[in-house]
Tab-separated table of C-alpha atoms (C1' of nucleotides) in Angstrom:
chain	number	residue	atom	x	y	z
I	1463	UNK	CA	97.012	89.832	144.292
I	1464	UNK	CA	94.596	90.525	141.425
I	1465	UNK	CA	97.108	92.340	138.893
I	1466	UNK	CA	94.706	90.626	136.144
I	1467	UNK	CA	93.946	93.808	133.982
I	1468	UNK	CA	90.372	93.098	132.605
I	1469	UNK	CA	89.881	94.214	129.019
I	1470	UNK	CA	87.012	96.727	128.082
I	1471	UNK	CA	85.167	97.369	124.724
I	1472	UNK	CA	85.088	100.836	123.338
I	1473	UNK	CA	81.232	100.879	124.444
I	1474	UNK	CA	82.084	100.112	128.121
I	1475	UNK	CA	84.575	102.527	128.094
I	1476	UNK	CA	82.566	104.778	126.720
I	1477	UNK	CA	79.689	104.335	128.833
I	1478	UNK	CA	82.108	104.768	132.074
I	1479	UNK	CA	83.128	108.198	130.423
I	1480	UNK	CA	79.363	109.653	128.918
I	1481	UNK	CA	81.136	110.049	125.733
I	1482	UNK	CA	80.939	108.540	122.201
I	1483	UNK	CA	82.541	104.997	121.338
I	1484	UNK	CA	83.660	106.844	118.366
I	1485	UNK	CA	85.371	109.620	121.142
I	1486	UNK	CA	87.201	106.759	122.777
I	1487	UNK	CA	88.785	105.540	119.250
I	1488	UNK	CA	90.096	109.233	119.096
I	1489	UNK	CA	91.485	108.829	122.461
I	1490	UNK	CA	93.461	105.668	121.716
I	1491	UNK	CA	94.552	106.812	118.208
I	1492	UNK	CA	95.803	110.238	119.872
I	1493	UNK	CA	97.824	107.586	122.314
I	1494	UNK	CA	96.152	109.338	125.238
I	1495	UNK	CA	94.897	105.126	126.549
I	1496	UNK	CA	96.850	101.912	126.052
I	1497	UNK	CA	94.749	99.965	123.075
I	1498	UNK	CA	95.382	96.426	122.807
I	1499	UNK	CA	94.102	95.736	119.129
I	1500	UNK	CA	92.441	92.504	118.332
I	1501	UNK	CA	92.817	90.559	114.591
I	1502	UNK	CA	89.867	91.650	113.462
I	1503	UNK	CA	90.752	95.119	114.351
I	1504	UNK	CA	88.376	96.191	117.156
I	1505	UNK	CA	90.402	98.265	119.951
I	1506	UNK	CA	90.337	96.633	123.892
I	1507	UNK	CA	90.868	98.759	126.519
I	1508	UNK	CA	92.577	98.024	129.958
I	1509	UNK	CA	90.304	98.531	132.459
I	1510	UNK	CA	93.260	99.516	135.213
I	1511	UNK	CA	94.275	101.981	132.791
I	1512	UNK	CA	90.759	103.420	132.753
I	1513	UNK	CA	90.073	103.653	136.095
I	1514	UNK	CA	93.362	105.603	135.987
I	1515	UNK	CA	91.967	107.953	134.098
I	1516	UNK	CA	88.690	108.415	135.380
I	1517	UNK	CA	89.924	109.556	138.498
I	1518	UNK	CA	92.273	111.949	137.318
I	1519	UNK	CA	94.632	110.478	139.362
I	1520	UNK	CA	93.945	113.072	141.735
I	1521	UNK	CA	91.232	113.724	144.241
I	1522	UNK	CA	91.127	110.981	145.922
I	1523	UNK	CA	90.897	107.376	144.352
I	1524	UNK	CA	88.520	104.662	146.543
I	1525	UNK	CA	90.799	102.947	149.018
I	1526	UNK	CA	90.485	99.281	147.670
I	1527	UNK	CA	93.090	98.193	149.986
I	1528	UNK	CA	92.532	98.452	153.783
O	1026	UNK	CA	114.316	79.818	126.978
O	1027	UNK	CA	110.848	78.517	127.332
O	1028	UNK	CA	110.449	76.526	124.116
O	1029	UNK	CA	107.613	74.473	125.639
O	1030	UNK	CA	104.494	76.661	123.484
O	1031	UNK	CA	101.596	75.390	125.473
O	1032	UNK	CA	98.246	74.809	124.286
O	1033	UNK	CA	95.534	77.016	124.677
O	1034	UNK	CA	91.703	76.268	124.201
O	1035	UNK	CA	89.450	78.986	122.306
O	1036	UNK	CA	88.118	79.880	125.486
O	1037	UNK	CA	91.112	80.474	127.031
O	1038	UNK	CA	92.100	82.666	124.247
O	1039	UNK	CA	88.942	84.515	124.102
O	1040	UNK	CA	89.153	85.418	127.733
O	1041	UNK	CA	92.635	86.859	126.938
O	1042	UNK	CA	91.326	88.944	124.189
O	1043	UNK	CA	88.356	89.635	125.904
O	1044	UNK	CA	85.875	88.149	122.767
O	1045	UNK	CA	83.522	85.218	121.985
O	1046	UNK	CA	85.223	81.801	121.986
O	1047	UNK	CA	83.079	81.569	118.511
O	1048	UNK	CA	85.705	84.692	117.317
O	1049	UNK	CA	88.730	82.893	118.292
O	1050	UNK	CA	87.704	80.091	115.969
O	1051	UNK	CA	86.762	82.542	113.201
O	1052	UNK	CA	90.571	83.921	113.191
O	1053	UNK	CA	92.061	80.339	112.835
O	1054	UNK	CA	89.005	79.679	109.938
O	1055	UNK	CA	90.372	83.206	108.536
O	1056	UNK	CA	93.911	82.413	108.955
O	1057	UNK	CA	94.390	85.122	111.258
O	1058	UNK	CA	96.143	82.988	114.047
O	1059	UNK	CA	97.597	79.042	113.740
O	1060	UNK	CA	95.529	76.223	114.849
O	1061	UNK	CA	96.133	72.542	115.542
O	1062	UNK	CA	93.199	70.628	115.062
O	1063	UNK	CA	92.639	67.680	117.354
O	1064	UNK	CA	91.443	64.550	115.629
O	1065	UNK	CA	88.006	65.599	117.020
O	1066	UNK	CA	87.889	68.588	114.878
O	1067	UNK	CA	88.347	70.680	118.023
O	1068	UNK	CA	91.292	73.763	117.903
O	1069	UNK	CA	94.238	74.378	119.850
O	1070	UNK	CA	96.130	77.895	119.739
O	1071	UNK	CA	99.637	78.056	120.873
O	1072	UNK	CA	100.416	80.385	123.822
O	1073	UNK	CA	103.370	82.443	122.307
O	1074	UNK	CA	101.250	83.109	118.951
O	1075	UNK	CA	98.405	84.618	121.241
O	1076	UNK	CA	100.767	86.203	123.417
O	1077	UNK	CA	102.620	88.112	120.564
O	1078	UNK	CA	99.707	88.519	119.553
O	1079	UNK	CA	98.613	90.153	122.464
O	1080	UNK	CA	101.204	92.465	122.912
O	1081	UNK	CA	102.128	93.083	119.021
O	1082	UNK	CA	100.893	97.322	119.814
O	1083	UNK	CA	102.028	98.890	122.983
O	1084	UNK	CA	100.779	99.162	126.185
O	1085	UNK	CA	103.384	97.429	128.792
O	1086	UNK	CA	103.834	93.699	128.499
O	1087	UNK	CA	104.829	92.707	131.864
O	1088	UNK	CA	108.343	91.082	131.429
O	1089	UNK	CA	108.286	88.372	133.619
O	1090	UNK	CA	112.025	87.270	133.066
O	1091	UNK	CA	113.257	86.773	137.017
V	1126	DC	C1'	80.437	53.415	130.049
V	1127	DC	C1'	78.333	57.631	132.304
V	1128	DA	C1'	78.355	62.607	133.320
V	1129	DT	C1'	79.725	67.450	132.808
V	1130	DA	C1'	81.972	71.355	130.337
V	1131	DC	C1'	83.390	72.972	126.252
V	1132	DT	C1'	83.597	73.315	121.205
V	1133	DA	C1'	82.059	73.306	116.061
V	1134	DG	C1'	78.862	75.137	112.754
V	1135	DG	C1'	75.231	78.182	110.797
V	1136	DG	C1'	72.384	82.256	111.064
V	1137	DT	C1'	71.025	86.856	112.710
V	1138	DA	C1'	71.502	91.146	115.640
V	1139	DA	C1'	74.549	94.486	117.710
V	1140	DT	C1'	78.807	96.795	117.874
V	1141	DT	C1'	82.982	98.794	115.960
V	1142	DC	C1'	85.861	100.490	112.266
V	1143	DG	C1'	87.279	104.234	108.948
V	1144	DG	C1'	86.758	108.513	106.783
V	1145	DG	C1'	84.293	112.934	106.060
V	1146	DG	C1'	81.945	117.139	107.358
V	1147	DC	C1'	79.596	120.224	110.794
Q	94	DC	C1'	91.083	121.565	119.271
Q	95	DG	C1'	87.696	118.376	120.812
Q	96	DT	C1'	83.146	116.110	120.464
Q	97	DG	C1'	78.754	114.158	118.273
Q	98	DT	C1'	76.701	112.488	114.125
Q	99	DC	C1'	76.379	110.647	109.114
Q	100	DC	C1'	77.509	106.752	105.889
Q	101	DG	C1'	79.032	101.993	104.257
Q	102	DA	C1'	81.719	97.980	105.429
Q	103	DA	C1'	83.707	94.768	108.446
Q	104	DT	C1'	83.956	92.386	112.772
Q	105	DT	C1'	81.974	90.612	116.718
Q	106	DA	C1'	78.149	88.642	119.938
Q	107	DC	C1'	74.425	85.549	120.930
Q	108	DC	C1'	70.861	81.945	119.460
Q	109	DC	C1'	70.488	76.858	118.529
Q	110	DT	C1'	71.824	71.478	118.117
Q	111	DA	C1'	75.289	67.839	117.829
Q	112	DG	C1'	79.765	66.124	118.787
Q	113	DT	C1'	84.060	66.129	121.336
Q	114	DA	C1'	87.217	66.424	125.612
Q	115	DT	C1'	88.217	65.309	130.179
DNA sequence: CCATACTAGGGTAATTCGGGGC
DNA sequence: CGTGTCCGAATTACCCTAGTAT
Protein backbone atom coordinates (compact mmCIF):
# COMPACT_ATOMS: atom_id res chain seq x y z
CA UNK A 1 0.00 0.00 0.00
CA UNK A 2 2.82 2.42 -0.86
CA UNK A 3 0.82 4.89 -3.29
CA UNK A 4 3.40 7.59 -1.77
CA UNK A 5 4.71 9.11 -5.14
CA UNK A 6 8.35 10.17 -4.27
CA UNK A 7 9.40 13.44 -5.86
CA UNK A 8 12.57 13.63 -8.16
CA UNK A 9 14.88 16.60 -9.11
CA UNK A 10 15.44 17.39 -12.71
CA UNK A 11 19.11 15.86 -12.18
CA UNK A 12 17.73 12.48 -10.96
CA UNK A 13 15.48 12.39 -13.60
CA UNK A 14 17.84 13.14 -15.81
CA UNK A 15 20.37 10.82 -14.75
CA UNK A 16 17.60 7.85 -14.94
CA UNK A 17 17.10 9.02 -18.67
CA UNK A 18 21.14 9.83 -19.93
CA UNK A 19 19.84 13.09 -20.99
CA UNK A 20 20.35 16.77 -20.02
CA UNK A 21 18.58 18.38 -16.83
CA UNK A 22 18.01 21.12 -19.22
CA UNK A 23 16.21 18.14 -21.71
CA UNK A 24 13.94 17.21 -18.84
CA UNK A 25 12.72 21.05 -18.35
CA UNK A 26 11.77 20.75 -22.14
CA UNK A 27 9.93 17.67 -21.38
CA UNK A 28 7.80 19.14 -18.60
CA UNK A 29 7.27 22.52 -20.37
CA UNK A 30 6.12 20.47 -23.61
CA UNK A 31 3.58 18.74 -20.85
CA UNK A 32 5.00 15.40 -21.96
CA UNK A 33 5.71 14.66 -17.49
CA UNK A 34 3.56 15.89 -14.61
CA UNK A 35 5.86 18.89 -12.92
CA UNK A 36 4.96 19.80 -9.55
CA UNK A 37 6.64 23.37 -9.29
CA UNK A 38 8.10 24.49 -6.06
CA UNK A 39 8.04 28.51 -4.76
CA UNK A 40 11.20 29.11 -5.68
CA UNK A 41 10.51 27.77 -9.05
CA UNK A 42 12.59 24.58 -9.43
CA UNK A 43 10.41 21.73 -11.26
CA UNK A 44 9.82 18.13 -9.06
CA UNK A 45 9.14 15.26 -10.81
CA UNK A 46 6.94 12.21 -9.74
CA UNK A 47 8.91 9.42 -9.62
CA UNK A 48 5.72 6.89 -10.49
CA UNK A 49 5.24 8.98 -13.39
CA UNK A 50 8.85 8.38 -14.43
CA UNK A 51 9.11 4.99 -14.08
CA UNK A 52 6.05 5.16 -16.37
CA UNK A 53 7.87 6.46 -18.81
CA UNK A 54 10.99 4.76 -18.73
CA UNK A 55 9.46 1.66 -19.51
CA UNK A 56 7.50 2.69 -22.29
CA UNK A 57 4.78 1.20 -20.78
CA UNK A 58 5.38 -1.63 -22.90
CA UNK A 59 7.79 -4.50 -22.88
CA UNK A 60 7.44 -5.71 -19.91
CA UNK A 61 7.56 -3.61 -16.58
CA UNK A 62 9.39 -5.59 -13.33
CA UNK A 63 6.67 -7.47 -11.52
CA UNK A 64 6.83 -5.59 -8.08
CA UNK A 65 3.87 -7.39 -6.94
CA UNK A 66 3.95 -11.22 -6.56
CA UNK B 1 -15.73 20.57 5.39
CA UNK B 2 -12.46 20.04 7.09
CA UNK B 3 -11.82 23.47 8.60
CA UNK B 4 -9.40 21.99 11.15
CA UNK B 5 -5.85 23.39 9.01
CA UNK B 6 -3.35 21.32 10.87
CA UNK B 7 0.06 22.20 11.61
CA UNK B 8 2.88 21.14 9.79
CA UNK B 9 6.66 21.30 10.86
CA UNK B 10 9.37 22.45 8.14
CA UNK B 11 10.35 19.04 7.89
CA UNK B 12 7.24 17.77 7.22
CA UNK B 13 6.82 20.25 4.54
CA UNK B 14 10.12 19.74 3.03
CA UNK B 15 9.52 16.05 2.67
CA UNK B 16 6.31 16.99 0.77
CA UNK B 17 8.14 19.20 -1.56
CA UNK B 18 10.91 17.07 -1.66
CA UNK B 19 13.63 20.10 -0.41
CA UNK B 20 15.81 21.08 2.60
CA UNK B 21 13.83 21.83 5.78
CA UNK B 22 16.37 25.03 5.71
CA UNK B 23 14.21 25.99 2.18
CA UNK B 24 10.94 25.67 3.77
CA UNK B 25 12.01 28.29 6.28
CA UNK B 26 13.51 30.49 3.56
CA UNK B 27 9.87 30.71 1.80
CA UNK B 28 8.13 31.81 5.10
CA UNK B 29 11.46 34.41 5.64
CA UNK B 30 10.60 35.37 1.82
CA UNK B 31 6.98 35.49 2.28
CA UNK B 32 6.45 32.84 -0.08
CA UNK B 33 4.17 30.66 2.25
CA UNK B 34 2.43 31.77 5.93
CA UNK B 35 4.08 30.90 9.09
CA UNK B 36 3.08 30.89 12.74
CA UNK B 37 5.87 31.34 14.86
CA UNK B 38 5.87 29.51 18.17
CA UNK B 39 7.01 31.58 21.11
CA UNK B 40 10.31 29.65 20.65
CA UNK B 41 10.96 31.25 17.40
CA UNK B 42 10.29 27.88 15.78
CA UNK B 43 7.66 27.83 12.41
CA UNK B 44 4.55 26.16 11.79
CA UNK B 45 3.01 25.91 8.12
CA UNK B 46 -0.59 25.17 7.76
CA UNK B 47 -1.54 21.99 5.83
CA UNK B 48 -4.08 23.47 3.27
CA UNK B 49 -1.50 26.41 2.33
CA UNK B 50 1.15 23.60 1.50
CA UNK B 51 -1.33 21.48 0.02
CA UNK B 52 -2.63 24.17 -2.49
CA UNK B 53 0.42 24.77 -2.73
CA UNK B 54 1.26 21.52 -3.78
CA UNK B 55 -1.15 21.00 -6.26
CA UNK B 56 -1.51 24.82 -7.55
CA UNK B 57 -0.02 23.21 -11.47
CA UNK B 58 -1.42 19.98 -12.65
CA UNK B 59 -0.57 16.65 -12.30
CA UNK B 60 -3.63 14.68 -10.48
CA UNK B 61 -4.36 15.62 -6.91
CA UNK B 62 -5.87 12.60 -5.53
CA UNK B 63 -9.42 13.69 -4.37
CA UNK B 64 -9.89 11.98 -1.37
CA UNK B 65 -13.60 13.13 -0.77
CA UNK B 66 -15.37 9.48 0.18
C1' DC C 1 15.05 18.01 35.40
C1' DC C 2 17.20 14.87 31.82
C1' DA C 3 17.48 13.07 27.08
C1' DT C 4 16.62 12.93 22.10
C1' DA C 5 15.05 14.98 17.65
C1' DC C 6 14.32 18.88 15.29
C1' DT C 7 14.80 23.79 14.17
C1' DA C 8 16.98 28.66 13.57
C1' DG C 9 20.72 31.24 11.61
C1' DG C 10 24.83 32.25 8.70
C1' DG C 11 27.96 31.00 5.04
C1' DT C 12 29.49 28.48 0.91
C1' DA C 13 29.01 24.96 -2.91
C1' DA C 14 26.03 22.74 -6.20
C1' DT C 15 22.00 22.69 -8.90
C1' DT C 16 18.30 24.71 -11.60
C1' DC C 17 16.08 28.38 -14.13
C1' DG C 18 15.43 31.19 -18.46
C1' DG C 19 16.60 32.55 -22.94
C1' DG C 20 19.51 32.26 -27.13
C1' DG C 21 22.02 30.03 -30.82
C1' DC C 22 24.17 25.90 -33.08
C1' DC D 1 11.84 18.68 -34.34
C1' DG D 2 14.71 17.30 -30.61
C1' DT D 3 19.06 17.49 -27.95
C1' DG D 4 23.51 19.46 -25.90
C1' DT D 5 25.93 23.56 -24.67
C1' DC D 6 26.73 28.74 -23.58
C1' DC D 7 25.69 32.66 -20.36
C1' DG D 8 23.99 35.21 -16.09
C1' DA D 9 20.83 35.02 -12.25
C1' DA D 10 18.20 32.81 -8.85
C1' DT D 11 17.19 28.99 -5.88
C1' DT D 12 18.48 25.19 -3.33
C1' DA D 13 21.67 21.92 -0.51
C1' DC D 14 24.96 21.02 3.08
C1' DC D 15 28.35 22.65 6.78
C1' DC D 16 28.40 24.34 11.68
C1' DT D 17 26.67 25.78 16.76
C1' DA D 18 22.96 27.05 19.92
C1' DG D 19 18.27 26.90 21.28
C1' DT D 20 13.70 24.89 21.20
C1' DA D 21 10.05 21.01 21.22
C1' DT D 22 8.38 16.83 22.90
Amino acid sequence: MDSEDRLLTPGEVAALFRVDPKTVTRWAAAGRISSIRTPGGHRRFRESEVKKLLFGERGGPPPEQP
